[in-house]
Tab-separated table of C-alpha atoms in Angstrom:
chain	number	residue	atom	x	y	z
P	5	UNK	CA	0.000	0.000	0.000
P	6	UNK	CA	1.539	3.267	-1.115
P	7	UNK	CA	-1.243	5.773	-0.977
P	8	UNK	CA	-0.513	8.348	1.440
P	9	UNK	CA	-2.371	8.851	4.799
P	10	UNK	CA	-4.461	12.292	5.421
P	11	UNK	CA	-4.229	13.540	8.778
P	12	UNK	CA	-6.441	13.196	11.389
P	13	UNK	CA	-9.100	15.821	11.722
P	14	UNK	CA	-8.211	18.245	14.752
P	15	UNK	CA	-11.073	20.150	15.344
P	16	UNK	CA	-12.753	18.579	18.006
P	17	UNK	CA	-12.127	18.660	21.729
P	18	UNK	CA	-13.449	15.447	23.622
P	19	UNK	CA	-13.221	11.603	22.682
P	20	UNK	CA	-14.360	8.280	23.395
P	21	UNK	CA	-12.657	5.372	23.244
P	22	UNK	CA	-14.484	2.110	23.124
P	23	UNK	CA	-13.441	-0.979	22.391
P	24	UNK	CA	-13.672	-5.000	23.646
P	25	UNK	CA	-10.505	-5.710	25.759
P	26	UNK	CA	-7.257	-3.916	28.319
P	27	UNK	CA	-4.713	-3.573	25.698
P	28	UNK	CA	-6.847	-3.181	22.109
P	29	UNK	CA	-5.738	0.965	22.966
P	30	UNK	CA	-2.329	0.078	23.454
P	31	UNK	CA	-1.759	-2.102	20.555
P	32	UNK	CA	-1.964	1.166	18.480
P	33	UNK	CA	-3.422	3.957	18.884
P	34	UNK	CA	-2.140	4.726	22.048
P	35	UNK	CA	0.349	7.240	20.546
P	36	UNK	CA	-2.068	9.159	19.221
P	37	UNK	CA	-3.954	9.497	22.740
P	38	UNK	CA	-1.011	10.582	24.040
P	39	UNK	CA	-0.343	13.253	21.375
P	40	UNK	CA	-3.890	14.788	21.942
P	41	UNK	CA	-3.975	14.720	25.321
P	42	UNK	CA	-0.351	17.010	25.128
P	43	UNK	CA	-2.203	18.926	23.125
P	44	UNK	CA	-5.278	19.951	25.452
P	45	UNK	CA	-7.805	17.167	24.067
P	46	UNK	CA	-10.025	15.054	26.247
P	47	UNK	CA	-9.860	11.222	25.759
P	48	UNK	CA	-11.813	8.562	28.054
P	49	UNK	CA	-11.670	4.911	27.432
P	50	UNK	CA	-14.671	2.911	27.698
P	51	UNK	CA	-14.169	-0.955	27.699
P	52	UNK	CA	-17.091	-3.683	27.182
P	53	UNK	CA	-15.117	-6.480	29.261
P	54	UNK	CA	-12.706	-6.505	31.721
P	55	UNK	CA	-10.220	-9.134	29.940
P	56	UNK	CA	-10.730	-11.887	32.412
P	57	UNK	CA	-10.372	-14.524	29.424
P	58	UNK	CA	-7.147	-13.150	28.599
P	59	UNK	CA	-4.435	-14.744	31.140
P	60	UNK	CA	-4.431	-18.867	30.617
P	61	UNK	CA	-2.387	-19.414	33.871
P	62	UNK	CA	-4.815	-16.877	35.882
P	63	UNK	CA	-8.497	-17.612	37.406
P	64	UNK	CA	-11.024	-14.786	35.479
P	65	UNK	CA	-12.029	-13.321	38.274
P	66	UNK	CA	-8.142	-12.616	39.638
P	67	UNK	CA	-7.769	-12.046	36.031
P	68	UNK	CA	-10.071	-9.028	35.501
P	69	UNK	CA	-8.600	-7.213	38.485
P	70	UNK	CA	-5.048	-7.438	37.792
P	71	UNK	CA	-6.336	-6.275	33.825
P	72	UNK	CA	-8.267	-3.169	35.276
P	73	UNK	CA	-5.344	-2.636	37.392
P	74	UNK	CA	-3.224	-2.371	34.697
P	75	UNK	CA	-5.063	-1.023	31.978
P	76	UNK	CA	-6.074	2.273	34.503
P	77	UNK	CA	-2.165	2.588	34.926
P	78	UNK	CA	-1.987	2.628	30.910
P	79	UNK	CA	-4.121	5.085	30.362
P	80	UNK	CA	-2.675	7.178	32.953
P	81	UNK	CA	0.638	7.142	30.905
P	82	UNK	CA	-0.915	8.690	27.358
P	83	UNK	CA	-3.404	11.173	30.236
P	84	UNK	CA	-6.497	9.405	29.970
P	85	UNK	CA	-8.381	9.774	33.630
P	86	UNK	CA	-11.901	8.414	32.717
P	87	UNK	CA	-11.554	4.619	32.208
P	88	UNK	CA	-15.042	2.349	32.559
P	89	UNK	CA	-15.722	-0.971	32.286
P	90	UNK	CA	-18.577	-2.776	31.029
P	91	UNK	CA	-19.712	-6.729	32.217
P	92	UNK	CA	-19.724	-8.144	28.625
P	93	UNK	CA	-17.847	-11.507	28.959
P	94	UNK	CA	-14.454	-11.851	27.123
P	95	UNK	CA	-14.399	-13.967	24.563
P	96	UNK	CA	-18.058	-14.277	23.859
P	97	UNK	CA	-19.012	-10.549	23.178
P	98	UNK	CA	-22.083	-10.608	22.083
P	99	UNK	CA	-22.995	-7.927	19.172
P	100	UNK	CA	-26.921	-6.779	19.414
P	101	UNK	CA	-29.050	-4.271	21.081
P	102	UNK	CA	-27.941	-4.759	24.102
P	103	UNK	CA	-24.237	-3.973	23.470
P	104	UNK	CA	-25.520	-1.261	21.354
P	105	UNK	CA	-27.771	0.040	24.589
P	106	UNK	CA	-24.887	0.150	26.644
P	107	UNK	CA	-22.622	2.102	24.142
P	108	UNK	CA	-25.120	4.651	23.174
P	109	UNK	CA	-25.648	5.166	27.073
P	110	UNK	CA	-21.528	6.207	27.362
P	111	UNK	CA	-22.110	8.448	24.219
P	112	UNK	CA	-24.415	10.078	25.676
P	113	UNK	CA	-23.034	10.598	28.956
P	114	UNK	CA	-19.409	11.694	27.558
P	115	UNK	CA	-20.933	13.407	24.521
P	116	UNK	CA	-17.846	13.054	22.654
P	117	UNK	CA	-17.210	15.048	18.710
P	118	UNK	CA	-14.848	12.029	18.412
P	119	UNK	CA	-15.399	8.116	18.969
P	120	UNK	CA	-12.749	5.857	18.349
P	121	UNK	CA	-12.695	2.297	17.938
P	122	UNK	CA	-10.638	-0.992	16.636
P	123	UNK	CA	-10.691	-2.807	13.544
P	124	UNK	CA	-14.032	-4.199	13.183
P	125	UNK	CA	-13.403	-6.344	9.899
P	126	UNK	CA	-12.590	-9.902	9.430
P	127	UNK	CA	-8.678	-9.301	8.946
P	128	UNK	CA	-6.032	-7.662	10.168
P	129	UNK	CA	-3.595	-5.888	7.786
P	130	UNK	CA	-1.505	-9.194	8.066
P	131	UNK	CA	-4.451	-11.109	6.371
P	132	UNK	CA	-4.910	-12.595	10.085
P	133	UNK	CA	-8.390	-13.414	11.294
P	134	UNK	CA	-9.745	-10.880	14.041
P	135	UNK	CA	-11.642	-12.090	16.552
P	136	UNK	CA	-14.749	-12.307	17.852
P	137	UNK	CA	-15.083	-9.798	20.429
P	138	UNK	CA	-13.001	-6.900	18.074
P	139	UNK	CA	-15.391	-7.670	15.216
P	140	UNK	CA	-19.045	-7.649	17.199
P	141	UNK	CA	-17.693	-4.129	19.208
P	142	UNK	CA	-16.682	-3.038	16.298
P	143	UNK	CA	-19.378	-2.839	14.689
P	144	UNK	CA	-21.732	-2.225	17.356
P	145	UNK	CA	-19.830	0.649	17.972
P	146	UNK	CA	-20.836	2.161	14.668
P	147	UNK	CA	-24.391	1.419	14.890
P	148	UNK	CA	-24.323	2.833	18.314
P	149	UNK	CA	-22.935	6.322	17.305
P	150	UNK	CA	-26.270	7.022	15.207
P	151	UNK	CA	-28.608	5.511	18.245
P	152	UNK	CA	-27.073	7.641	20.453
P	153	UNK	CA	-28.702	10.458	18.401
P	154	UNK	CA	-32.065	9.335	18.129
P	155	UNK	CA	-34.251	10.180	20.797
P	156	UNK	CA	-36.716	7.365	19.894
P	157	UNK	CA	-33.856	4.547	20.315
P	158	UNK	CA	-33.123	3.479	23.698
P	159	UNK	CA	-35.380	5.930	25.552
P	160	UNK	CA	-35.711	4.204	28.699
P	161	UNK	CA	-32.068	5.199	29.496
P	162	UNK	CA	-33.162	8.523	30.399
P	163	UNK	CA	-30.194	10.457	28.840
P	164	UNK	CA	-30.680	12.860	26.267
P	165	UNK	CA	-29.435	12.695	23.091
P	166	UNK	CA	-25.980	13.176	21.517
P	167	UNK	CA	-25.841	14.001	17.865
P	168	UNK	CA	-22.890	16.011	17.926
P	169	UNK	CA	-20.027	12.886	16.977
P	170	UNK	CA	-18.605	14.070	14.322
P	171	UNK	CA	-15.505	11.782	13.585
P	172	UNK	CA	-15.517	8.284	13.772
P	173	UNK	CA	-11.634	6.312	13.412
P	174	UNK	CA	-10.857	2.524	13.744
P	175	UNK	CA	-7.387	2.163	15.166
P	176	UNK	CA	-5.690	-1.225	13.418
P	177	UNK	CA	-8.169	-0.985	10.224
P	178	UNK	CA	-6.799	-2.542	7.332
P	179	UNK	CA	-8.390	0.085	5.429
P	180	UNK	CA	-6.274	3.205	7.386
P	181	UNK	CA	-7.117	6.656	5.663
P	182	UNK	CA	-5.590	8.896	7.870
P	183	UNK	CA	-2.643	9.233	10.928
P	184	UNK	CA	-1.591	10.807	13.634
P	185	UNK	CA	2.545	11.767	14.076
P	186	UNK	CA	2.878	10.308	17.288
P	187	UNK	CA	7.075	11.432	17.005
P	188	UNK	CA	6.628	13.042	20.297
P	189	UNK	CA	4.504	11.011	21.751
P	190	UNK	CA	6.051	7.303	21.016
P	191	UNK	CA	8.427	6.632	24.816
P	192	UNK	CA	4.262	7.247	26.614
P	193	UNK	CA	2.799	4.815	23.194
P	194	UNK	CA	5.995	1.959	24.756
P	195	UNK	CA	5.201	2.586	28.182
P	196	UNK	CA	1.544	2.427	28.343
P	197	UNK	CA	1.472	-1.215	26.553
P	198	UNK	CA	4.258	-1.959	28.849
P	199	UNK	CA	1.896	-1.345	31.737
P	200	UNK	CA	-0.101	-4.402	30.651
P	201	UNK	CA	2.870	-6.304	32.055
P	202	UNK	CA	0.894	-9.436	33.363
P	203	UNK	CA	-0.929	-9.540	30.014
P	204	UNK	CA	2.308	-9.601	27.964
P	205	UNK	CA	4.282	-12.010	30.134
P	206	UNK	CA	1.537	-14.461	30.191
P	207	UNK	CA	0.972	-14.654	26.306
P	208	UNK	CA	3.278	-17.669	24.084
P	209	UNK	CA	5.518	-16.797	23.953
P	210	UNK	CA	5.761	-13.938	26.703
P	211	UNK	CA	6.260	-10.528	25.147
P	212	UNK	CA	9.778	-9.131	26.195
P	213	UNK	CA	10.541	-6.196	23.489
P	214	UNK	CA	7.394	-3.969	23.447
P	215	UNK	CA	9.506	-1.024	21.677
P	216	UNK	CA	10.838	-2.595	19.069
P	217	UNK	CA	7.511	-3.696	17.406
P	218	UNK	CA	5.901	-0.625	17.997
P	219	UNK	CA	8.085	1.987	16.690
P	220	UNK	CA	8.333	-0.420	13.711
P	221	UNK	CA	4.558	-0.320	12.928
P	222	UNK	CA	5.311	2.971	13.313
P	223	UNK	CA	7.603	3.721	10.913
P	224	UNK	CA	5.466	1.894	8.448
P	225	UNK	CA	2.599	3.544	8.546
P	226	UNK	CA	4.728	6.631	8.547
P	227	UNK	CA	6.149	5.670	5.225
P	228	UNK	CA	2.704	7.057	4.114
P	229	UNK	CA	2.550	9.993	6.398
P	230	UNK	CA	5.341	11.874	5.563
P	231	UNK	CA	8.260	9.547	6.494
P	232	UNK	CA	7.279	10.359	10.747
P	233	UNK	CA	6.539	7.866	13.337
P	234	UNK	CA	2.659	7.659	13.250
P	235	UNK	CA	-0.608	5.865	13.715
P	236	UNK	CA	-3.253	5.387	11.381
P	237	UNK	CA	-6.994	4.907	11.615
P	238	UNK	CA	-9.837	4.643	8.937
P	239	UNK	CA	-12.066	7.279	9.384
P	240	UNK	CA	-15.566	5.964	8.411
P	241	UNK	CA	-17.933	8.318	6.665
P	242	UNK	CA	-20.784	9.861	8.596
């Protein structure tokens, strides 16, 4: 892929994050958070599980605290202070109304210009199969953006409206169409995936360089950005 990335509209001021597990931020877009936070820009995470599926050597219920733990101290690194969490179970998100209801409720409450997400198609770049859980929040993610609007959908939550997101980006699209230079921002990008340190040293085989990949994805994505370090997203059409 040669065509080059556009950048990432900046005229907004507060974001929402939402996405499936602890670490979907962190493995990408990150580095962007922490770029728009330095600059003045609001970002809050909101997650639908708490990851307890995620550590094979680890009960889910020890599980889910020690990935809240972590993923609070992660977002802390790139200056996010609002991080929620959701009881969807990992592994088995289920896409639906009800994952819609409970997205649409945190648009509403954060009333956010921007909502960001992660890849919510059936590859990866690599031409790896995503899974479950990114795919069904994904997606239910989008639909929830226009419920959140609509006073008719959802009215027992008793939260008024949002209308106003006006920018919708999937982090790790295969499809990118824009990027953030995240040149300043990489060290906080390393050390907030680095906070997921029970996470990484539990996977097969454990995760031990967390910079090195990183600032090589990059540098790829870069290679369409200008030739900086940056991020991409696809921005999807409203």
């Amino acid at each position: 892929m040669t065509d080059e990335l556009q950048a990432m509209p900046e005229d907004w001021t507060r974001a929402l994050a939402v996405v499936a597990h602890p670490d979907d931020m962190e493995f990408g877009a990150a580095g962007a958070v922490a770029a728009w936070t330095a600059a003045g820009k609001s970002v809050s995470y909101l997650l639908a599980t708490r990851g307890e599926a995620g550590i094979a050597g680890m009960e889910p219920e020890r599980a889910a605290a020690v990935r809240e733990e972590e993923q609070r101290a992660s977002a802390a690194i790139v200056g996010v202070e609002r991080v929620e969490f959701l009881d969807h179970r990992d592994g088995v998100v289920e896409g639906g109304p009800a994952l819609r209801r409970d997205f649409a409720a945190a648009i509403r409450r954060h009333r956010p210009e921007l909502v960001i997400g992660f890849n919510h198609h059936d590859r990866f770049v690599s031409g790896r199969w995503n899974t479950p859980d990114h795919r069904e929040t994904g997606r239910a993610l989008l639909d929830a953006v226009g419920d959140a609007g609509n006073r008719w959908i959802f009215p027992e939550l008793g939260l008024e409206p949002w209308g106003g997101v006006r920018y919708v980006a999937m982090s790790n699209s295969p499809h990118a169409t824009h990027a953030v230079d995240i040149t300043a921002a990489v060290d906080k990008a390393v050390a907030s995936l680095e906070a997921h340190a029970a996470y990484l040293g539990a996977l097969v085989p454990p995760v031990s360089d967390v910079r090195g990949p990183l600032v090589g994805l990059a540098r790829s994505v870069g290679e369409r950005f200008g030739g900086t370090l940056a991020i991409s997203f696809e921005l999807v059409p409203r």
